[in-house]
Structures are given as C-alpha cells and as structure tokens.
Tab-separated table of C-alpha atoms in Angstrom:
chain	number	residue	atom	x	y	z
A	1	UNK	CA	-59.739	-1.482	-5.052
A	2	UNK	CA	-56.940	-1.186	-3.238
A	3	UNK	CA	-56.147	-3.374	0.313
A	4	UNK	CA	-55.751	-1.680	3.801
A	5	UNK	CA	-54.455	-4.195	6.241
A	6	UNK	CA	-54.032	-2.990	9.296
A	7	UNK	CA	-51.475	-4.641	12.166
A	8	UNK	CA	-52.956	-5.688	15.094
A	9	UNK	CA	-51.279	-6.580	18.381
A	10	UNK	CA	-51.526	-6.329	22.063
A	11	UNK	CA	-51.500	-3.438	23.757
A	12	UNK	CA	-51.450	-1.245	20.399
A	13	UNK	CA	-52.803	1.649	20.575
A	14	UNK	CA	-56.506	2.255	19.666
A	15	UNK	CA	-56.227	5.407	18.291
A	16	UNK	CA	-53.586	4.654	16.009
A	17	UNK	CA	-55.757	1.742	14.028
A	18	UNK	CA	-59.014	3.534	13.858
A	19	UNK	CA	-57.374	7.220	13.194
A	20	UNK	CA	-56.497	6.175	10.061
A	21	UNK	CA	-59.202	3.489	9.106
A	22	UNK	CA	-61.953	6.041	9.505
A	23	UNK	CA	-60.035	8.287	7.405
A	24	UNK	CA	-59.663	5.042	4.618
A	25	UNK	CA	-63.395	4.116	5.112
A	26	UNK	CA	-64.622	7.598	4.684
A	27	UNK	CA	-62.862	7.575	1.500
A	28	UNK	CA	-64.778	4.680	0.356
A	29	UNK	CA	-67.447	5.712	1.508
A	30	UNK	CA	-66.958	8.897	-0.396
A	31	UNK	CA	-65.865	7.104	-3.632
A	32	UNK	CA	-66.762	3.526	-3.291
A	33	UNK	CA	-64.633	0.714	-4.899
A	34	UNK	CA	-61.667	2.536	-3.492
A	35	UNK	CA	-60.433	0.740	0.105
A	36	UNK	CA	-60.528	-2.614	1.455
A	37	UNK	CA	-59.890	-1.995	4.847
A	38	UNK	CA	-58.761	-5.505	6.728
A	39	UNK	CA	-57.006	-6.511	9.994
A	40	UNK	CA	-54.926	-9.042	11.220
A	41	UNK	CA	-53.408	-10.303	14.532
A	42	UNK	CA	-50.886	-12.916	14.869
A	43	UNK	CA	-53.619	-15.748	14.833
A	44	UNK	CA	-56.410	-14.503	14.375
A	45	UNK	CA	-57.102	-13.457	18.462
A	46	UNK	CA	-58.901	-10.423	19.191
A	47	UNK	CA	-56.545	-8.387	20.517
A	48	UNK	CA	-56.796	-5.963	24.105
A	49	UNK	CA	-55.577	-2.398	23.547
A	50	UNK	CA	-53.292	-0.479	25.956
A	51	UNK	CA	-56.550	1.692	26.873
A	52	UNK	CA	-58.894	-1.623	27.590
A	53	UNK	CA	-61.139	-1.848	24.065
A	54	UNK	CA	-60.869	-5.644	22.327
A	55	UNK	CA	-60.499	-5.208	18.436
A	56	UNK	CA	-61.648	-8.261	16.372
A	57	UNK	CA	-59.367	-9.136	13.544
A	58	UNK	CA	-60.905	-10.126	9.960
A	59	UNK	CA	-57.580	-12.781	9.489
A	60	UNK	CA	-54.686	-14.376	11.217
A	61	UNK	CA	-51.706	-13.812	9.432
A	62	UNK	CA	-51.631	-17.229	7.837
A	63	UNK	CA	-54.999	-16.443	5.855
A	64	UNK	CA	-54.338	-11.965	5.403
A	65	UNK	CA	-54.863	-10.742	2.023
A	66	UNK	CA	-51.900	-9.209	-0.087
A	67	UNK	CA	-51.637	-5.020	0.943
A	68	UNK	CA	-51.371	-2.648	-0.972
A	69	UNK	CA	-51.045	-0.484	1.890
A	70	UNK	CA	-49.892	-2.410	4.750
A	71	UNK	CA	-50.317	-0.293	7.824
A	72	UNK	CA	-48.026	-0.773	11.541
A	73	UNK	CA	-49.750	1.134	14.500
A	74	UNK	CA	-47.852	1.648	17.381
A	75	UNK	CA	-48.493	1.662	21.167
A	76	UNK	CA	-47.255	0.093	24.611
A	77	UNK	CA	-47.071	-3.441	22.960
A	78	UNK	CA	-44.167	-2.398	20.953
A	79	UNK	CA	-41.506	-2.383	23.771
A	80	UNK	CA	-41.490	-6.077	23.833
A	81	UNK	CA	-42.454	-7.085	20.230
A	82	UNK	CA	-44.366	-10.136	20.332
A	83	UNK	CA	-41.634	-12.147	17.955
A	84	UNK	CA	-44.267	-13.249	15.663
A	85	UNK	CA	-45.567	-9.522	14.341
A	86	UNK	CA	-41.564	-8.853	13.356
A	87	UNK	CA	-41.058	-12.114	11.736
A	88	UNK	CA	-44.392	-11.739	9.207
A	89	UNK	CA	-43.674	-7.971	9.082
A	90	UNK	CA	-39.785	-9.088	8.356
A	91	UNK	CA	-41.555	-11.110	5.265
A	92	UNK	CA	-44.629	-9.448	4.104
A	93	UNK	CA	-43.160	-5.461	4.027
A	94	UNK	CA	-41.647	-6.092	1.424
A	95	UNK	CA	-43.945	-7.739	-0.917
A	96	UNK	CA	-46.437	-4.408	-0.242
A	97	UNK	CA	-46.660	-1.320	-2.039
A	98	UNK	CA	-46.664	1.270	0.190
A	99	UNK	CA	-45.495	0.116	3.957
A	100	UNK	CA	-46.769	2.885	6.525
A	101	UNK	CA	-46.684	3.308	10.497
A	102	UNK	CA	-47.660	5.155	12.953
A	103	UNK	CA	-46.586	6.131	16.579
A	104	UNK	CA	-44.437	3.743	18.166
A	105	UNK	CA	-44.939	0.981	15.212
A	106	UNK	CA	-41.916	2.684	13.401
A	107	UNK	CA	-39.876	0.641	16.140
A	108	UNK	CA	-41.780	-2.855	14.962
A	109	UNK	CA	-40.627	-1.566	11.113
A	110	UNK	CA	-37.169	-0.742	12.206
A	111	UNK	CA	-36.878	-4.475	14.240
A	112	UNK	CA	-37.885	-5.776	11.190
A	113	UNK	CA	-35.154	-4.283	8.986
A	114	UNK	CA	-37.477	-2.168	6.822
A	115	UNK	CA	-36.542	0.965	7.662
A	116	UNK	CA	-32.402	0.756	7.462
A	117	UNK	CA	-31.030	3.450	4.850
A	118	UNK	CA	-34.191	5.042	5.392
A	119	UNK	CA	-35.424	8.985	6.695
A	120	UNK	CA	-38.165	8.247	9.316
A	121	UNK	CA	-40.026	9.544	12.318
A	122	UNK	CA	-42.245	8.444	15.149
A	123	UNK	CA	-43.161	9.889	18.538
A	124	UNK	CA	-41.270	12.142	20.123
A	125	UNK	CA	-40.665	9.954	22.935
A	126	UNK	CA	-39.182	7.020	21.181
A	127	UNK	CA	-37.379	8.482	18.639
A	128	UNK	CA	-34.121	8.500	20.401
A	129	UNK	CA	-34.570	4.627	20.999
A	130	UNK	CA	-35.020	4.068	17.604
A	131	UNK	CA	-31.866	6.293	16.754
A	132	UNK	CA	-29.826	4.632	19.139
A	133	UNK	CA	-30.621	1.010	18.437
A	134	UNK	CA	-31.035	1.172	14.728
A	135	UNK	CA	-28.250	3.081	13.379
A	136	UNK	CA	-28.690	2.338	10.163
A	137	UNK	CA	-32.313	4.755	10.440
A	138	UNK	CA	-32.045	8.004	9.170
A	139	UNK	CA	-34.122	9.530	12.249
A	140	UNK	CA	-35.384	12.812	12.315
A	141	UNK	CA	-37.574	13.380	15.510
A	142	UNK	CA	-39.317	16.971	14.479
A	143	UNK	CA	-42.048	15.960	11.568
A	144	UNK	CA	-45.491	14.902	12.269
A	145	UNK	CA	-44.543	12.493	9.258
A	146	UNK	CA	-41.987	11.444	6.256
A	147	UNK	CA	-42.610	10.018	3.169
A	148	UNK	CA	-39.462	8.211	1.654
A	149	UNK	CA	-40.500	6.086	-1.721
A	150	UNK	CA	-42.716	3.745	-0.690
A	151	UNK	CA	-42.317	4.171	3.012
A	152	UNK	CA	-44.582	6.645	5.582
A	153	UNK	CA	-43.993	7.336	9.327
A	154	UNK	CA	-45.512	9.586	11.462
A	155	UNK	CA	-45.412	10.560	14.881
A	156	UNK	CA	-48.095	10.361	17.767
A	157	UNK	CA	-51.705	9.264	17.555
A	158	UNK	CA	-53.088	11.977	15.485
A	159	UNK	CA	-50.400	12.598	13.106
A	160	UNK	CA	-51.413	9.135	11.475
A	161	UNK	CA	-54.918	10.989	10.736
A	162	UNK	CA	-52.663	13.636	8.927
A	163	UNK	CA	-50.736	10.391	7.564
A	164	UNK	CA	-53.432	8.883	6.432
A	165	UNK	CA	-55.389	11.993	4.779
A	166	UNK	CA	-52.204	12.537	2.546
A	167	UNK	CA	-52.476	9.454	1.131
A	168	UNK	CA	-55.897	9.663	0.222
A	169	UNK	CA	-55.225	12.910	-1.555
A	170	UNK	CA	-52.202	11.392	-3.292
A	171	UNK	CA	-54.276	8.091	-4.506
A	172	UNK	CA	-57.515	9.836	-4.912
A	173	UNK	CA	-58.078	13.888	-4.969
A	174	UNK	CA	-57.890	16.565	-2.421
A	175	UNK	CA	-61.497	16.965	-2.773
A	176	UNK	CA	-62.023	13.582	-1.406
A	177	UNK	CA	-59.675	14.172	1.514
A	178	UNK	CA	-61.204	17.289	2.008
A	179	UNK	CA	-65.040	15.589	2.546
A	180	UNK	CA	-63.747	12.768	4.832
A	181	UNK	CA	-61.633	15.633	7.055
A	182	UNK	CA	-64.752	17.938	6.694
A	183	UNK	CA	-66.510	14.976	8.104
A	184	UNK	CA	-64.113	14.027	11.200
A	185	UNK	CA	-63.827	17.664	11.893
A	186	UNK	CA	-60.105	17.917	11.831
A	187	UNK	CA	-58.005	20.494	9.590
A	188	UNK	CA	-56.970	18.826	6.141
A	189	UNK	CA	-53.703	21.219	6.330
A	190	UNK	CA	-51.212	20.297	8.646
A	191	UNK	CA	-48.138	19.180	6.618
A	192	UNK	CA	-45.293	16.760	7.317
A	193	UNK	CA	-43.276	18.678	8.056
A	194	UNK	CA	-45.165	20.820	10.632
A	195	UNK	CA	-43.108	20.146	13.878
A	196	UNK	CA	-44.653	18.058	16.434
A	197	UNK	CA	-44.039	20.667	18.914
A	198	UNK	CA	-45.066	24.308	18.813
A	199	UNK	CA	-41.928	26.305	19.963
A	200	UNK	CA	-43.959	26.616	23.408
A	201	UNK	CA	-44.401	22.922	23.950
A	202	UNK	CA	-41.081	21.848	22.119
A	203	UNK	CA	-39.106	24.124	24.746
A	204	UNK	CA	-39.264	23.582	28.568
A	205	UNK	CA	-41.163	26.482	30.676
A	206	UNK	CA	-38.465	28.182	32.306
A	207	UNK	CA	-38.567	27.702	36.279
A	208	UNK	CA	-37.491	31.403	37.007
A	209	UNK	CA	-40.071	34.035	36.385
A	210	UNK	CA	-38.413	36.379	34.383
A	211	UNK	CA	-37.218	34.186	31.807
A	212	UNK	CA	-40.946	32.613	31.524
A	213	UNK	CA	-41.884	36.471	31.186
A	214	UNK	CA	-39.808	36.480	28.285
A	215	UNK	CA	-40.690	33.224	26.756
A	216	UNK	CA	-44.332	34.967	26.785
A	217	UNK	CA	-43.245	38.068	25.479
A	218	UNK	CA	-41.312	36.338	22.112
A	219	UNK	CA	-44.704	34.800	21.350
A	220	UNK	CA	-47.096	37.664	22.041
A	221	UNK	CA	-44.625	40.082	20.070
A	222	UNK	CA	-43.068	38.232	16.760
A	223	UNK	CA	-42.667	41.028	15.066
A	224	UNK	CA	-40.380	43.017	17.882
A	225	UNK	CA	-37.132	43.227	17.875
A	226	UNK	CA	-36.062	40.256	19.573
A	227	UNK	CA	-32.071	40.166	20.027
A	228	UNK	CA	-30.424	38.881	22.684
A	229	UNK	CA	-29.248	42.025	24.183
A	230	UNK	CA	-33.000	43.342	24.055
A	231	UNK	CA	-34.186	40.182	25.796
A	232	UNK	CA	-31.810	40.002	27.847
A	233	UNK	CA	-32.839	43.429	29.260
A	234	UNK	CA	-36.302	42.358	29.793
A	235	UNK	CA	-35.027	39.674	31.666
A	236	UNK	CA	-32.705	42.065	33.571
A	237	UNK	CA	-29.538	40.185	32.720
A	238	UNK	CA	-26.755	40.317	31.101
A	239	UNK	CA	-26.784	39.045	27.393
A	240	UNK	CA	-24.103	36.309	28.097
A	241	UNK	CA	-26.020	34.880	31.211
A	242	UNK	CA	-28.823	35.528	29.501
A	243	UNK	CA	-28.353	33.051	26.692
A	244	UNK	CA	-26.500	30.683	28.884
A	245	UNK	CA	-29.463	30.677	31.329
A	246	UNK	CA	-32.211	30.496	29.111
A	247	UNK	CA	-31.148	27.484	27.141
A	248	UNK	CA	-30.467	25.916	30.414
A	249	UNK	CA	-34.006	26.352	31.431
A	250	UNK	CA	-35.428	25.985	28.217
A	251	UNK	CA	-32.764	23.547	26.516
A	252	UNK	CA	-33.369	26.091	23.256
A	253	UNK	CA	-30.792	28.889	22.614
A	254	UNK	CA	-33.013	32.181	22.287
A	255	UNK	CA	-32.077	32.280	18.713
A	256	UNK	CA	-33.684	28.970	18.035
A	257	UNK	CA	-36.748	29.800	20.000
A	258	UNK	CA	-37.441	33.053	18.239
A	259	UNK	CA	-37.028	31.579	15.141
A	260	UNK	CA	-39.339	29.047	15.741
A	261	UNK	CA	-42.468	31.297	16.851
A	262	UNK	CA	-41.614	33.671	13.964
A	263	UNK	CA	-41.847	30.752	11.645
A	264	UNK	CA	-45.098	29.388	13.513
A	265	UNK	CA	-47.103	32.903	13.251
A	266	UNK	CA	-45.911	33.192	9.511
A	267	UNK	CA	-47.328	30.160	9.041
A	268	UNK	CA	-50.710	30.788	10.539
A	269	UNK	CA	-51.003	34.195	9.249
A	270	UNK	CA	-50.699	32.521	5.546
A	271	UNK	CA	-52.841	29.692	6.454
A	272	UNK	CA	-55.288	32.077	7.859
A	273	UNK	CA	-55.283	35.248	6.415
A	274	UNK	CA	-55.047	37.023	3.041
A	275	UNK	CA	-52.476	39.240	3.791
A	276	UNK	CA	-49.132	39.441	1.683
A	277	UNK	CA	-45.969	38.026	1.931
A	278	UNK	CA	-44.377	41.850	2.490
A	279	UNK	CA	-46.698	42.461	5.097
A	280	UNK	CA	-46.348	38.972	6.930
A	281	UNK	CA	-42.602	39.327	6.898
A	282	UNK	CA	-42.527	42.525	8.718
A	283	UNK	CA	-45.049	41.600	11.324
A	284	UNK	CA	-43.104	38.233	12.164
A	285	UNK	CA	-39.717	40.227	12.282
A	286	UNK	CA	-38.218	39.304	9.367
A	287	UNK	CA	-37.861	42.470	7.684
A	288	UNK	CA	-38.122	41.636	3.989
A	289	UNK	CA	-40.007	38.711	2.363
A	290	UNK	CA	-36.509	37.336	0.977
A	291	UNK	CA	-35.757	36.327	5.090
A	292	UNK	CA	-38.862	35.010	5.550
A	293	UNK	CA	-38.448	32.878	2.178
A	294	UNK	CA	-34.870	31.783	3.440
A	295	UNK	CA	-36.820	30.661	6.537
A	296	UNK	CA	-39.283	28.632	5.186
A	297	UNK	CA	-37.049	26.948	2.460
A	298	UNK	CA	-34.971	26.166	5.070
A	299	UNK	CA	-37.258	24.523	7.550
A	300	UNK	CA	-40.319	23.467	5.337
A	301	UNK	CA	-38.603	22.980	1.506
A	302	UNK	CA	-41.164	25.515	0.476
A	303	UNK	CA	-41.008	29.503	-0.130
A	304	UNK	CA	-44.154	31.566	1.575
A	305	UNK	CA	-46.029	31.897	-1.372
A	306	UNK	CA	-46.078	27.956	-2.272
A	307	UNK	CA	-46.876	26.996	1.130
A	308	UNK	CA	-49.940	29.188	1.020
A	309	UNK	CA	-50.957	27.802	-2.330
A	310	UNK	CA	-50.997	24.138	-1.062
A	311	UNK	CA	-52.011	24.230	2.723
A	312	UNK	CA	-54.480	26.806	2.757
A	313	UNK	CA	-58.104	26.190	3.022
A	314	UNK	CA	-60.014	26.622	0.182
A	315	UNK	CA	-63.179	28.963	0.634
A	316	UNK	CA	-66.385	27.158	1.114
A	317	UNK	CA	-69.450	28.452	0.531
C-alpha cells in the first residue's frame, strides 16, 4: 500500500486536493490495498480554502506518515508561503518517492529548492513568476503536465485529475484508470503534453472584425489553403500588414496559429475517428502523412499513428 499525503495550507485550492484524491481513492476503491490517502497542515489546523470550505487534516506535520507520493496543491495561499510548509517541504521532498504538484504548488516546490535543474509546469498564470524567480527551473508554460524522474507538475485545477490518472495507470493498469475516470465522468485521454490552451483560447480574439473573421475561418477550414497571402486577402490586406497586424492582435504569427488548429483537429480526428493517417493529413492541410508526422513529433514526441494507439478510447460495449 502505497502513502498519499496530501499538503494542506490556507487558502489552497479545493479543487486541487480533492481532484486528485478522488482519483487515488477510486483506485482503491477499485483495487483495494492500493492508496493510503492522508493529509497534513502545518499543525494539525483545519485549514480554510480560497473558495470558503474547511478541510480537516489526518496529521500535523510533526506526526505525517512517510509518502510515497507526496502531493503539493496549489492556490491563492501560495503567494505568501506560510514559512513553515517550505521548510518541511525543503526536508521531507526529498526523502519521498515520487514528489508531485499541482497548480500554483509548483511555486511552494520551486521555494523549496526541489525543482532547480528540473523541466516543470504549472498554471499558465504563474509560470512566468516561477521562470523569473527561479532560474535554475527549466519552465515550460504549454503542458497540462511534466513528468521528470521522480518529479510531476501540472497546470490548473483539472490538469492534476489528468496528473493524477497517469499515475494510477503507471502504478496500477489502464484498466483501473479507466473505471475511476469512467466513474468521475472525465476523458482518461488527455496527455501531458496537450497544451493548456486550444489555439482559440491560447491566442487573443482580435479587436478588428476582419481579422476575428479570419481567426474563425482557420478553425472552421483546416484543411484550406491557409497562406498568408490567401488570408491576408480574406482579411482585405496586404500580406505584410497582414502578419504584422494579426500577431499584434492576436500576439501569434498566423503561421503559429494555423499550425496549432491543424495540429488540434488532427488530433481529434485520431482520437475520434477511424479514419487514416492519409486521409487526416489532407483534411488538416498537411498534404502528405510525412508533414503531419513531422508535426506531431515535433510538438507531442509521438508520430500520428502512436498517438492514436495510446490516447484513443478503447471501444466499450
């Protein structure tokens, strides 16, 4: 049986301790003998979350059991670290097997010194903090989460769900992690590498109308030729203001943006469909499957064909 001790603090965020114990508890519930899912606060206090619920601790940190997995959530009470949650986290990260946080706790890691000469990630809007006060962070701000070794990140609130249901299929089965996903009613297939952002949300909505036009028009039509000259023409521009306007706007060059939807809707279309490589590539513009490939090795370290194999659903009956 392996320990989940979860950090607790004020102001943490809710959703970031329960996410990922119901996904631990469903587990053992599931297979039984598995998790030992415990808490701890500084000493012993309940804590008050940032949205108003009190959460009961099973130990101070004086009396917490050794972790195997010793979980960090994150939330508003991370921007002034309560000095006592670095110091035992400064001491006790190291001593467990598989250190993990999510949201905004990456900050309470890095404070610590766990994270230096380490790839991480957290939420989008802190991630340039914790680049910019812990240089020694590898940070990469587009995952939902990174593994490195023995460390895990993720980013916002739900990603440590996705977190957390990775590790169950890495210390159990996917069949497991399939049941307790089946059971929360979330999708036990979004990588971590899947950006935090679709391209929409990831780029700004253009304030004049014809570029938004545009921005509409990539998504709705992948698989169109999407130059700049040719976009540029829908936007009634010329290709040089074009470009310069619509990362201005946007702060994406239309390049990157088209990439990105093409590489969303290939994605979807091989999560969700049974339709073949050939045929994706030339309905998400990419001409000829070895593009696509490029694409996805690229920006997921996985060709088409593998990425179908491990994050689509299985067929239930």
């Amino acid at each position: 049986m392996e320990t989940v001790l979860v950090v607790l603090f004020d102001n943490v965020q809710s959703l970031d301790v329960t996410g990922p114990v119901e996904v631990f508890n469903g587990a053992e519930r599931h297979r039984p003998g598995t998790y030992r899912i415990r808490t701890a606060s500084p000493d012993g206090a309940p804590v008050r979350t940032s949205s108003g619920l009190t959460l009961v601790p099973d130990h101070s940190f004086a009396d917490a059991p050794p972790a195997h997995t010793l979980l960090v959530p994150g939330g508003a009470g991370t921007r002034r670290p309560d000095p006592r949650v670095v110091a035992w986290l400064r001491e006790q990260g190291p001593r467990a097997e598989r250190l993990v946080s999510v949201c905004s706790g990456a900050l309470l890691l890095a404070e610590a010194g766990l994270l230096d000469g380490h790839r991480a990630t957290s939420h989008w809007s802190v991630c340039e903090k914790l680049a910019r006060e812990y240089p020694d962070v590898e940070v990469d701000p587009d995952p939902i989460y990174i593994r490195d070794g023995r460390l895990a990140t993720s980013a916002g609130v739900t990603s440590g769900i996705d977190l957390a249901l990775a590790l169950v299929e890495e210390d159990l089965d996917r069949e497991v992690a399939l049941s307790v996903a089946r059971h929360l009613v979330v999708f036990l297939r979004r990588p971590g590498n899947q950006a935090q952002f679709s391209a929409q949300l990831a780029a700004q909505t253009a304030q004049r109308e014809p570029l938004r036009e545009v921005q509409q028009w990539i998504t709705e039509h992948p698989g169109a030729d999407l130059s700049v000259e040719t976009l540029a023409a829908r936007a009634r521009l010329s290709p040089r203001h074009f470009a310069r306007a619509f990362q201005t706007e946007t702060g994406m060059t239309p390049g990157r943006y088209v990439d990105r939807v093409r590489l969303e809707h290939a994605r979807r279309l091989l999560e969700d469909t049974a339709d073949g490589v050939e045929e994706i590539s030339r309905a998400c513009g990419y001409g000829t499957p070895e593009a696509m490939r490029r694409s996805f090795v690229r920006t997921l370290g996985a060709a088409p064909a593998e990425y179908r194999r491990r994050f689509r659903p299985a067929t239930t009956h």
